[in-house]
Every structure is written in C-alpha cells, then in structure tokens.
PDB file of C-alpha atoms in Angstrom:
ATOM      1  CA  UNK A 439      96.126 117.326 114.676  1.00 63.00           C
ATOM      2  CA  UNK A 440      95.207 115.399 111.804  1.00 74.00           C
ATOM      3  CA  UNK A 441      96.422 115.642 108.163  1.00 90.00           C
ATOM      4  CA  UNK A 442      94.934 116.655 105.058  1.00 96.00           C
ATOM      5  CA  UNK A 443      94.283 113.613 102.611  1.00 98.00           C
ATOM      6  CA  UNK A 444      96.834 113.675 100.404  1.00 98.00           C
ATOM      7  CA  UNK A 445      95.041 112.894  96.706  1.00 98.00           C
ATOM      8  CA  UNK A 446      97.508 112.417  93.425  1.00 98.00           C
ATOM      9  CA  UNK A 447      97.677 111.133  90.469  1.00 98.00           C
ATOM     10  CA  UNK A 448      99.899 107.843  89.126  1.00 98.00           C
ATOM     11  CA  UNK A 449     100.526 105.437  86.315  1.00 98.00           C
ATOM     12  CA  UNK A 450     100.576 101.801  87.260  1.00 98.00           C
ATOM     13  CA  UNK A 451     101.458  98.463  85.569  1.00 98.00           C
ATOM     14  CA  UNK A 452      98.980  95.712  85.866  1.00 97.00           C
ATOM     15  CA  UNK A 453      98.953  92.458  84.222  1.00 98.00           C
ATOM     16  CA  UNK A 454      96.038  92.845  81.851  1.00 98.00           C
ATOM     17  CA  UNK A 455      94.032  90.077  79.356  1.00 98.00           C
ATOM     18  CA  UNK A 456      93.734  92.143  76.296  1.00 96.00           C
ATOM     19  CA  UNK A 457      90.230  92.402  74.740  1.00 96.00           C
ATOM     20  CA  UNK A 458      89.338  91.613  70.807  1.00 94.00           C
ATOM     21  CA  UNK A 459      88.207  94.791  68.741  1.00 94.00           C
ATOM     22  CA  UNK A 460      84.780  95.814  68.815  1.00 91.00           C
ATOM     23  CA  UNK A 461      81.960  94.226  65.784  1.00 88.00           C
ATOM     24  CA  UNK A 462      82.071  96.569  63.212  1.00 87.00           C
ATOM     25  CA  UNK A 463      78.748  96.509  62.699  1.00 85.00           C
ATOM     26  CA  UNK A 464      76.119  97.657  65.333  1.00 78.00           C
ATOM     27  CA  UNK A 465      74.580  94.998  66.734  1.00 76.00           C
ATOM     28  CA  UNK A 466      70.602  95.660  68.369  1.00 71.00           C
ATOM     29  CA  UNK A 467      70.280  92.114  70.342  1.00 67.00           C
ATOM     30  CA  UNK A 468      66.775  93.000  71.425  1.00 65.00           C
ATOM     31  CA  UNK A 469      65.701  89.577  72.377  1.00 61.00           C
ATOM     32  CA  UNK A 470      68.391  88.754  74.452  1.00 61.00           C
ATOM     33  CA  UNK A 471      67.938  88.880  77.944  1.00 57.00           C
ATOM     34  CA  UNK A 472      70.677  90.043  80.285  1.00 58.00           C
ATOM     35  CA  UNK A 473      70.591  89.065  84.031  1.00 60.00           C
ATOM     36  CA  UNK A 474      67.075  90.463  84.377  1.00 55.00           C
ATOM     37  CA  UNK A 475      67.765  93.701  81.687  1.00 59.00           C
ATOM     38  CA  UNK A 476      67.218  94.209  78.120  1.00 62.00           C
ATOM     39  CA  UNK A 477      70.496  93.279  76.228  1.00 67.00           C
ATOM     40  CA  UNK A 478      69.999  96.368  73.939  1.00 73.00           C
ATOM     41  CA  UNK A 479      73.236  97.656  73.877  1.00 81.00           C
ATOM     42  CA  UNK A 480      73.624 100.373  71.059  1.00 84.00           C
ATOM     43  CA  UNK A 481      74.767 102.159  69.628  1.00 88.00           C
ATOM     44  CA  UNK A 482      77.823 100.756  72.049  1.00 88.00           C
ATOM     45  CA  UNK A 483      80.064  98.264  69.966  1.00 89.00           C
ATOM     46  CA  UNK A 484      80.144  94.886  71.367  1.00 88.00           C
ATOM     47  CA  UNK A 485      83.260  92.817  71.835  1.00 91.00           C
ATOM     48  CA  UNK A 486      82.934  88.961  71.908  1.00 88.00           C
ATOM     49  CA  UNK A 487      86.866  87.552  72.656  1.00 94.00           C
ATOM     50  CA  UNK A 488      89.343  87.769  75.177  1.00 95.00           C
ATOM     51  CA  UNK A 489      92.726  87.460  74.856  1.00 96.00           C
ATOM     52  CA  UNK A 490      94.552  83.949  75.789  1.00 96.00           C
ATOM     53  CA  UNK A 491      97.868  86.020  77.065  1.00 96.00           C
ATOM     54  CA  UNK A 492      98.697  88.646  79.545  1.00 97.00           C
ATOM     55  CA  UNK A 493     100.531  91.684  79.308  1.00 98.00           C
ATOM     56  CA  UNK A 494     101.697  94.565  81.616  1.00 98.00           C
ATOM     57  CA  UNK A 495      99.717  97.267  80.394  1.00 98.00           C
ATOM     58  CA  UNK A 496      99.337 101.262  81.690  1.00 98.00           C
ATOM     59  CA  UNK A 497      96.459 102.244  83.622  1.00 98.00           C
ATOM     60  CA  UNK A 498      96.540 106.076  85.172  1.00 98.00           C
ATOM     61  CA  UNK A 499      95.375 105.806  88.877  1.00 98.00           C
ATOM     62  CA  UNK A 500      93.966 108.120  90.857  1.00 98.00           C
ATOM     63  CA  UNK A 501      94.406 107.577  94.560  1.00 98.00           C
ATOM     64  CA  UNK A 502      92.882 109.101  98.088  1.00 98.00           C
ATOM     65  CA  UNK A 503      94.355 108.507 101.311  1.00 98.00           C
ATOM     66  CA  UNK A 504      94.365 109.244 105.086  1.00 98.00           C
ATOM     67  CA  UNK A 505      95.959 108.101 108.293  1.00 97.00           C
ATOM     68  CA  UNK A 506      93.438 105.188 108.051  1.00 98.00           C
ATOM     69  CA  UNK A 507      93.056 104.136 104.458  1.00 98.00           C
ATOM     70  CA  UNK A 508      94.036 103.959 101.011  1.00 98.00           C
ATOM     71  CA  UNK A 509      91.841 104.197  97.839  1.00 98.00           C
ATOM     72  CA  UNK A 510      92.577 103.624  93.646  1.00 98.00           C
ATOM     73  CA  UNK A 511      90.412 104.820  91.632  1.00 98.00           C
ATOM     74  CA  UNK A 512      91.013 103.541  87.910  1.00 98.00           C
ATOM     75  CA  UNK A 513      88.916 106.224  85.200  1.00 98.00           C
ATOM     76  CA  UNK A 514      90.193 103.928  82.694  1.00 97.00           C
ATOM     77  CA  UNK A 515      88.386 101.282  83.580  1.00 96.00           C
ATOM     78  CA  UNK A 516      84.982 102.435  84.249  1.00 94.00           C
ATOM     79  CA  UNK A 517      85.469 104.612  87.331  1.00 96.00           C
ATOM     80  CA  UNK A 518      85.992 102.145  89.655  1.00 96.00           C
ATOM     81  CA  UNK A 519      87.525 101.482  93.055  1.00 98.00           C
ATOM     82  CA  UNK A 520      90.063  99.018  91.981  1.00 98.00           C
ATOM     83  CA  UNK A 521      91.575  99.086  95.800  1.00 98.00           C
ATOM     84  CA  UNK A 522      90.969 100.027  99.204  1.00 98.00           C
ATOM     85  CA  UNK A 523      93.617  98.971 101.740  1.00 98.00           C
ATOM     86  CA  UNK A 524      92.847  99.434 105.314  1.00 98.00           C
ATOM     87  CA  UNK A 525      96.314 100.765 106.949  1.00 98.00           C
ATOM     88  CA  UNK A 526      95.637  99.862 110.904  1.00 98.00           C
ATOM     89  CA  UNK A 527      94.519  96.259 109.914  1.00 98.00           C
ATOM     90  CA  UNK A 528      97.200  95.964 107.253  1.00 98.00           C
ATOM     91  CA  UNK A 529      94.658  94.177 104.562  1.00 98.00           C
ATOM     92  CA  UNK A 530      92.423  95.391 101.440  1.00 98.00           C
ATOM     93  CA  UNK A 531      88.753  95.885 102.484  1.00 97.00           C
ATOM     94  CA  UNK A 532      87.285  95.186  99.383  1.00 96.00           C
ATOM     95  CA  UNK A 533      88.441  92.523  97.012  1.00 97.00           C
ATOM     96  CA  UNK A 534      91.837  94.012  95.136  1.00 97.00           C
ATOM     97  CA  UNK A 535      91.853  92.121  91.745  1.00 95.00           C
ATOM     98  CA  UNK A 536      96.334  92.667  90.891  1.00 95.00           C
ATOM     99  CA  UNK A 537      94.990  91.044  87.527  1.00 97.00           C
ATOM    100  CA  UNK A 538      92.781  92.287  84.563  1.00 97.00           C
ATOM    101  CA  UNK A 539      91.368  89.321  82.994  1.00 96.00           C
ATOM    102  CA  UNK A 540      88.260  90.300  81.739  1.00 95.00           C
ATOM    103  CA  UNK A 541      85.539  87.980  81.514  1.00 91.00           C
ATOM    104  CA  UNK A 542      82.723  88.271  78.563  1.00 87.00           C
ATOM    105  CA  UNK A 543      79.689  88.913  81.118  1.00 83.00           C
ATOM    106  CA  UNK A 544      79.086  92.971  80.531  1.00 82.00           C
ATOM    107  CA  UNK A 545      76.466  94.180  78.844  1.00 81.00           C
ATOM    108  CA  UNK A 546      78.800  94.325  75.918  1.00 85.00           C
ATOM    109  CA  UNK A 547      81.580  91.949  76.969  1.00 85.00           C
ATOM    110  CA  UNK A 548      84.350  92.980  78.907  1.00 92.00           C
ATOM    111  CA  UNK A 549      83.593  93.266  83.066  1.00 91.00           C
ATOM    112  CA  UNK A 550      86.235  92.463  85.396  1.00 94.00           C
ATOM    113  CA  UNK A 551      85.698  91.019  88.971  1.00 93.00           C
ATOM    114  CA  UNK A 552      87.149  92.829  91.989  1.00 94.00           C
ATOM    115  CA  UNK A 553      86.678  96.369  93.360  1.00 95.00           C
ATOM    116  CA  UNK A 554      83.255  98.354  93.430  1.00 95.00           C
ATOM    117  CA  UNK A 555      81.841  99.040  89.677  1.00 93.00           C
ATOM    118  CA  UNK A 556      79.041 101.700  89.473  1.00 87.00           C
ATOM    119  CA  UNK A 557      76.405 100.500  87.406  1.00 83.00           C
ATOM    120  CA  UNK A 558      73.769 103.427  85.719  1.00 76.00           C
ATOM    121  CA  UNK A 559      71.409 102.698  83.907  1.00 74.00           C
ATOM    122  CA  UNK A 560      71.429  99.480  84.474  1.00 72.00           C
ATOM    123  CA  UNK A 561      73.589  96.429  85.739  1.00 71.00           C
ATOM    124  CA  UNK A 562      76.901  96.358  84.969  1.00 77.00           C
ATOM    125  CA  UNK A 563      76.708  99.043  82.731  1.00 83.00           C
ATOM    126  CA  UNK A 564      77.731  98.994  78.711  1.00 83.00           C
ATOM    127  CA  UNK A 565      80.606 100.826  79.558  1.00 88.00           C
ATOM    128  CA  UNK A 566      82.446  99.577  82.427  1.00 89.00           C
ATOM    129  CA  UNK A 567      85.356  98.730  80.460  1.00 91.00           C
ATOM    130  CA  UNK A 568      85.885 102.250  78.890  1.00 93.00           C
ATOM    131  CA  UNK A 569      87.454 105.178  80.468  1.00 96.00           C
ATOM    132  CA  UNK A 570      85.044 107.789  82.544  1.00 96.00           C
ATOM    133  CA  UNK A 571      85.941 111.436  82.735  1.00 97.00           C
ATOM    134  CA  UNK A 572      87.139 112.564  86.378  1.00 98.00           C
ATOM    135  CA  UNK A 573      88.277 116.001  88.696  1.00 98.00           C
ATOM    136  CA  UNK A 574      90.236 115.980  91.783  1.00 98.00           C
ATOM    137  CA  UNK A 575      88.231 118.556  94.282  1.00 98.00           C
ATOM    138  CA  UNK A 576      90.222 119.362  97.238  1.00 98.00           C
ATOM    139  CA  UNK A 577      88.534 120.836 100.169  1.00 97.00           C
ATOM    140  CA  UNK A 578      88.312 123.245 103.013  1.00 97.00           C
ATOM    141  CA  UNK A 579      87.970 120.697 105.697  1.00 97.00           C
ATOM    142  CA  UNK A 580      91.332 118.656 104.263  1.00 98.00           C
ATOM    143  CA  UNK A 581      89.294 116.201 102.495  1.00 98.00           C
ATOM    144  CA  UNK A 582      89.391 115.190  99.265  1.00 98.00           C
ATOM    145  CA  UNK A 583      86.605 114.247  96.388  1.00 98.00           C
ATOM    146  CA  UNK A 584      87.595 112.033  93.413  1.00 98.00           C
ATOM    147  CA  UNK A 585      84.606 112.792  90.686  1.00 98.00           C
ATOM    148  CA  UNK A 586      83.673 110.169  88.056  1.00 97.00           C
ATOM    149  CA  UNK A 587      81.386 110.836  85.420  1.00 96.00           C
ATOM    150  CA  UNK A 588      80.263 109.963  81.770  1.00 95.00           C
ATOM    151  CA  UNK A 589      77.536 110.404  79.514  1.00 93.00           C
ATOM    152  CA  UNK A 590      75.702 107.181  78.754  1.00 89.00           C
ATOM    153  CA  UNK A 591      75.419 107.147  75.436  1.00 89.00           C
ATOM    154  CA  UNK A 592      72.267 104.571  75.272  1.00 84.00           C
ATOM    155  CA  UNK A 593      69.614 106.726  77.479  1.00 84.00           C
ATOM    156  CA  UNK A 594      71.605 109.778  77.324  1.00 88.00           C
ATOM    157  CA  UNK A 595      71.803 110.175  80.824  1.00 89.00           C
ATOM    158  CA  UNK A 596      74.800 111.477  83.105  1.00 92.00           C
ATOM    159  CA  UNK A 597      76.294 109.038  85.496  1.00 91.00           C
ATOM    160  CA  UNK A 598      78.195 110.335  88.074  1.00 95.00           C
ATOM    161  CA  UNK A 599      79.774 109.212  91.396  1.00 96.00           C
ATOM    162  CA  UNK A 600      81.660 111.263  93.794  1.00 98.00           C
ATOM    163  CA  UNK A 601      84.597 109.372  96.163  1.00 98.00           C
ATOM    164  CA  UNK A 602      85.513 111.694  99.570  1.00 98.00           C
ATOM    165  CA  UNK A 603      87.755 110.604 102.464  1.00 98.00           C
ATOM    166  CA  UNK A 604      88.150 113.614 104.957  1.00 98.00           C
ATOM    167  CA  UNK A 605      91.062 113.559 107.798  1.00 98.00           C
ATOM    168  CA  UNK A 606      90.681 111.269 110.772  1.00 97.00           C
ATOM    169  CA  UNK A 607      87.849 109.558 109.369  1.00 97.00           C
ATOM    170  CA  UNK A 608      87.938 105.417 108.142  1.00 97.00           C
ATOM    171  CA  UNK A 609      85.498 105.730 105.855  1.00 97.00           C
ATOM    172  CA  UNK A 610      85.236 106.022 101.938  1.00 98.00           C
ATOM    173  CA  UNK A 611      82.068 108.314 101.276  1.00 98.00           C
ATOM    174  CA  UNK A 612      80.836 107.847  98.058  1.00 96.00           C
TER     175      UNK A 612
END
C-alpha cells in the first residue's frame, strides 16, 4: 500500500548574493527591448546591483514528497521549484542551484538560474525575485497540491501555478 505524500513546511539556509535597493524613482524604460518583450516594467521598482559577498540568508521552503521524489518549492523567491531530487536514481532532476547569486537579467534585475521559474505575463516575469502567496491543499487520494499565486501588478492579472505529487506516482504535476 502506498503512502500519503507527506507535504510540510521548513526554513532553510542558503548562501545568497544580496541585491541593491530598488530606484526610488519609477522608472518607464519604454524603448528598451527585453529578449523579444517590452522592457516596461512599472510601476515595479527596478534594481540595478548585486552584491560582491555572500551570506547565509533564510528562505521558508515548502516541500512535497513521495516514495519516488522530492520537491522545494521557495514562495520567497518567485514560486519556484528550487529542487527536485529523484530518490531511486539518487540525483536532482532538474538543475538544484545550493547558491543564490542573482544575476541582473529579469525584467527588473534580479533572476537566478536553476530550478523551474513560472513566467506570466511575460518572460521571466518582473517579479521573480519577490515572494508569491501560497496554500498547502491536501487531498482525498493522499496527494498533495502546493498553490502559488500573485497578482501582477503591471497587467493586473492573476498568476497562478498549482504543484501535485499523488502516492506511487514519479511525477511532479504542475
């Protein structure tokens, strides 16, 4: 008989690149082209410096997992899958980033490599360096949904992604 996924909630240490602070002033960039979008970004702030040193810093996790695999989800940062670790092969099926060094290539600076992002409304998004909102559903079946939202504040449009591993199953539905 198989398990129920077992879903919880965690606070990790990563080594993390701090950011600069935000322009002060709203900035409209309308000419600027963005890997094939507009590079409109308010009224987000935009950030334009990384820091040179690293830190451990506090991120909350939220993790799935089932006789097969192994999921962290970081709301912090976006919403994204920071980690998926396959447990028969013994190895991470997506790239797992153990760093935070952001690089200035987001839509208003900070993006970090490594995981699976969500992007809405458009590639990689204004804000997937700020924290999402997220609910833990657990189900009848024994599975388990990790929910990720936000309201985008540059379209006004809800973005919303919904992570579900169910017993005996190797795969991440999302």
């Amino acid at each position: 008989m198989t398990e129920n996924v077992k879903v919880w909630e965690e606070d990790i240490l990563l080594p993390t690149y701090g950011i600069g602070k935000a322009e002060k002033n709203p900035m409209f960039l309308e000419k600027r082209v963005y890997q094939g979008s507009s590079g409109v970004v308010y009224p987000y702030p935009v950030i334009e410096k990384i820091e040179d040193t690293c830190e451990e810093k506090s991120y909350h996790a939220v993790y799935l997992e089932n006789e097969y695999i192994k999921v962290m989800i970081l709301p912090e940062l976006g919403g994204r899958v920071q980690m998926a670790y396959d447990k028969i092969k013994n190895r991470h099926f997506i790239y797992y980033n153990h760093v935070i060094k952001p690089a200035l290539v987001g839509l208003t600076g900070p993006w970090i490599s490594g995981g699976i992002e969500f992007n809405w409304p458009q590639h990689h998004r204004p804000s997937t360096f700020l924290p999402v909102d997220y609910t833990i559903e657990r189900c009848n079946d024994g599975s388990a949904i990790v929910w990720v939202s936000e309201r985008e504040r540059m379209f006004h449009q809800k973005g919303m992604a919904g992570f579900t591993l169910r017993p005996g199953r190797a795969v991440l539905e999302i």
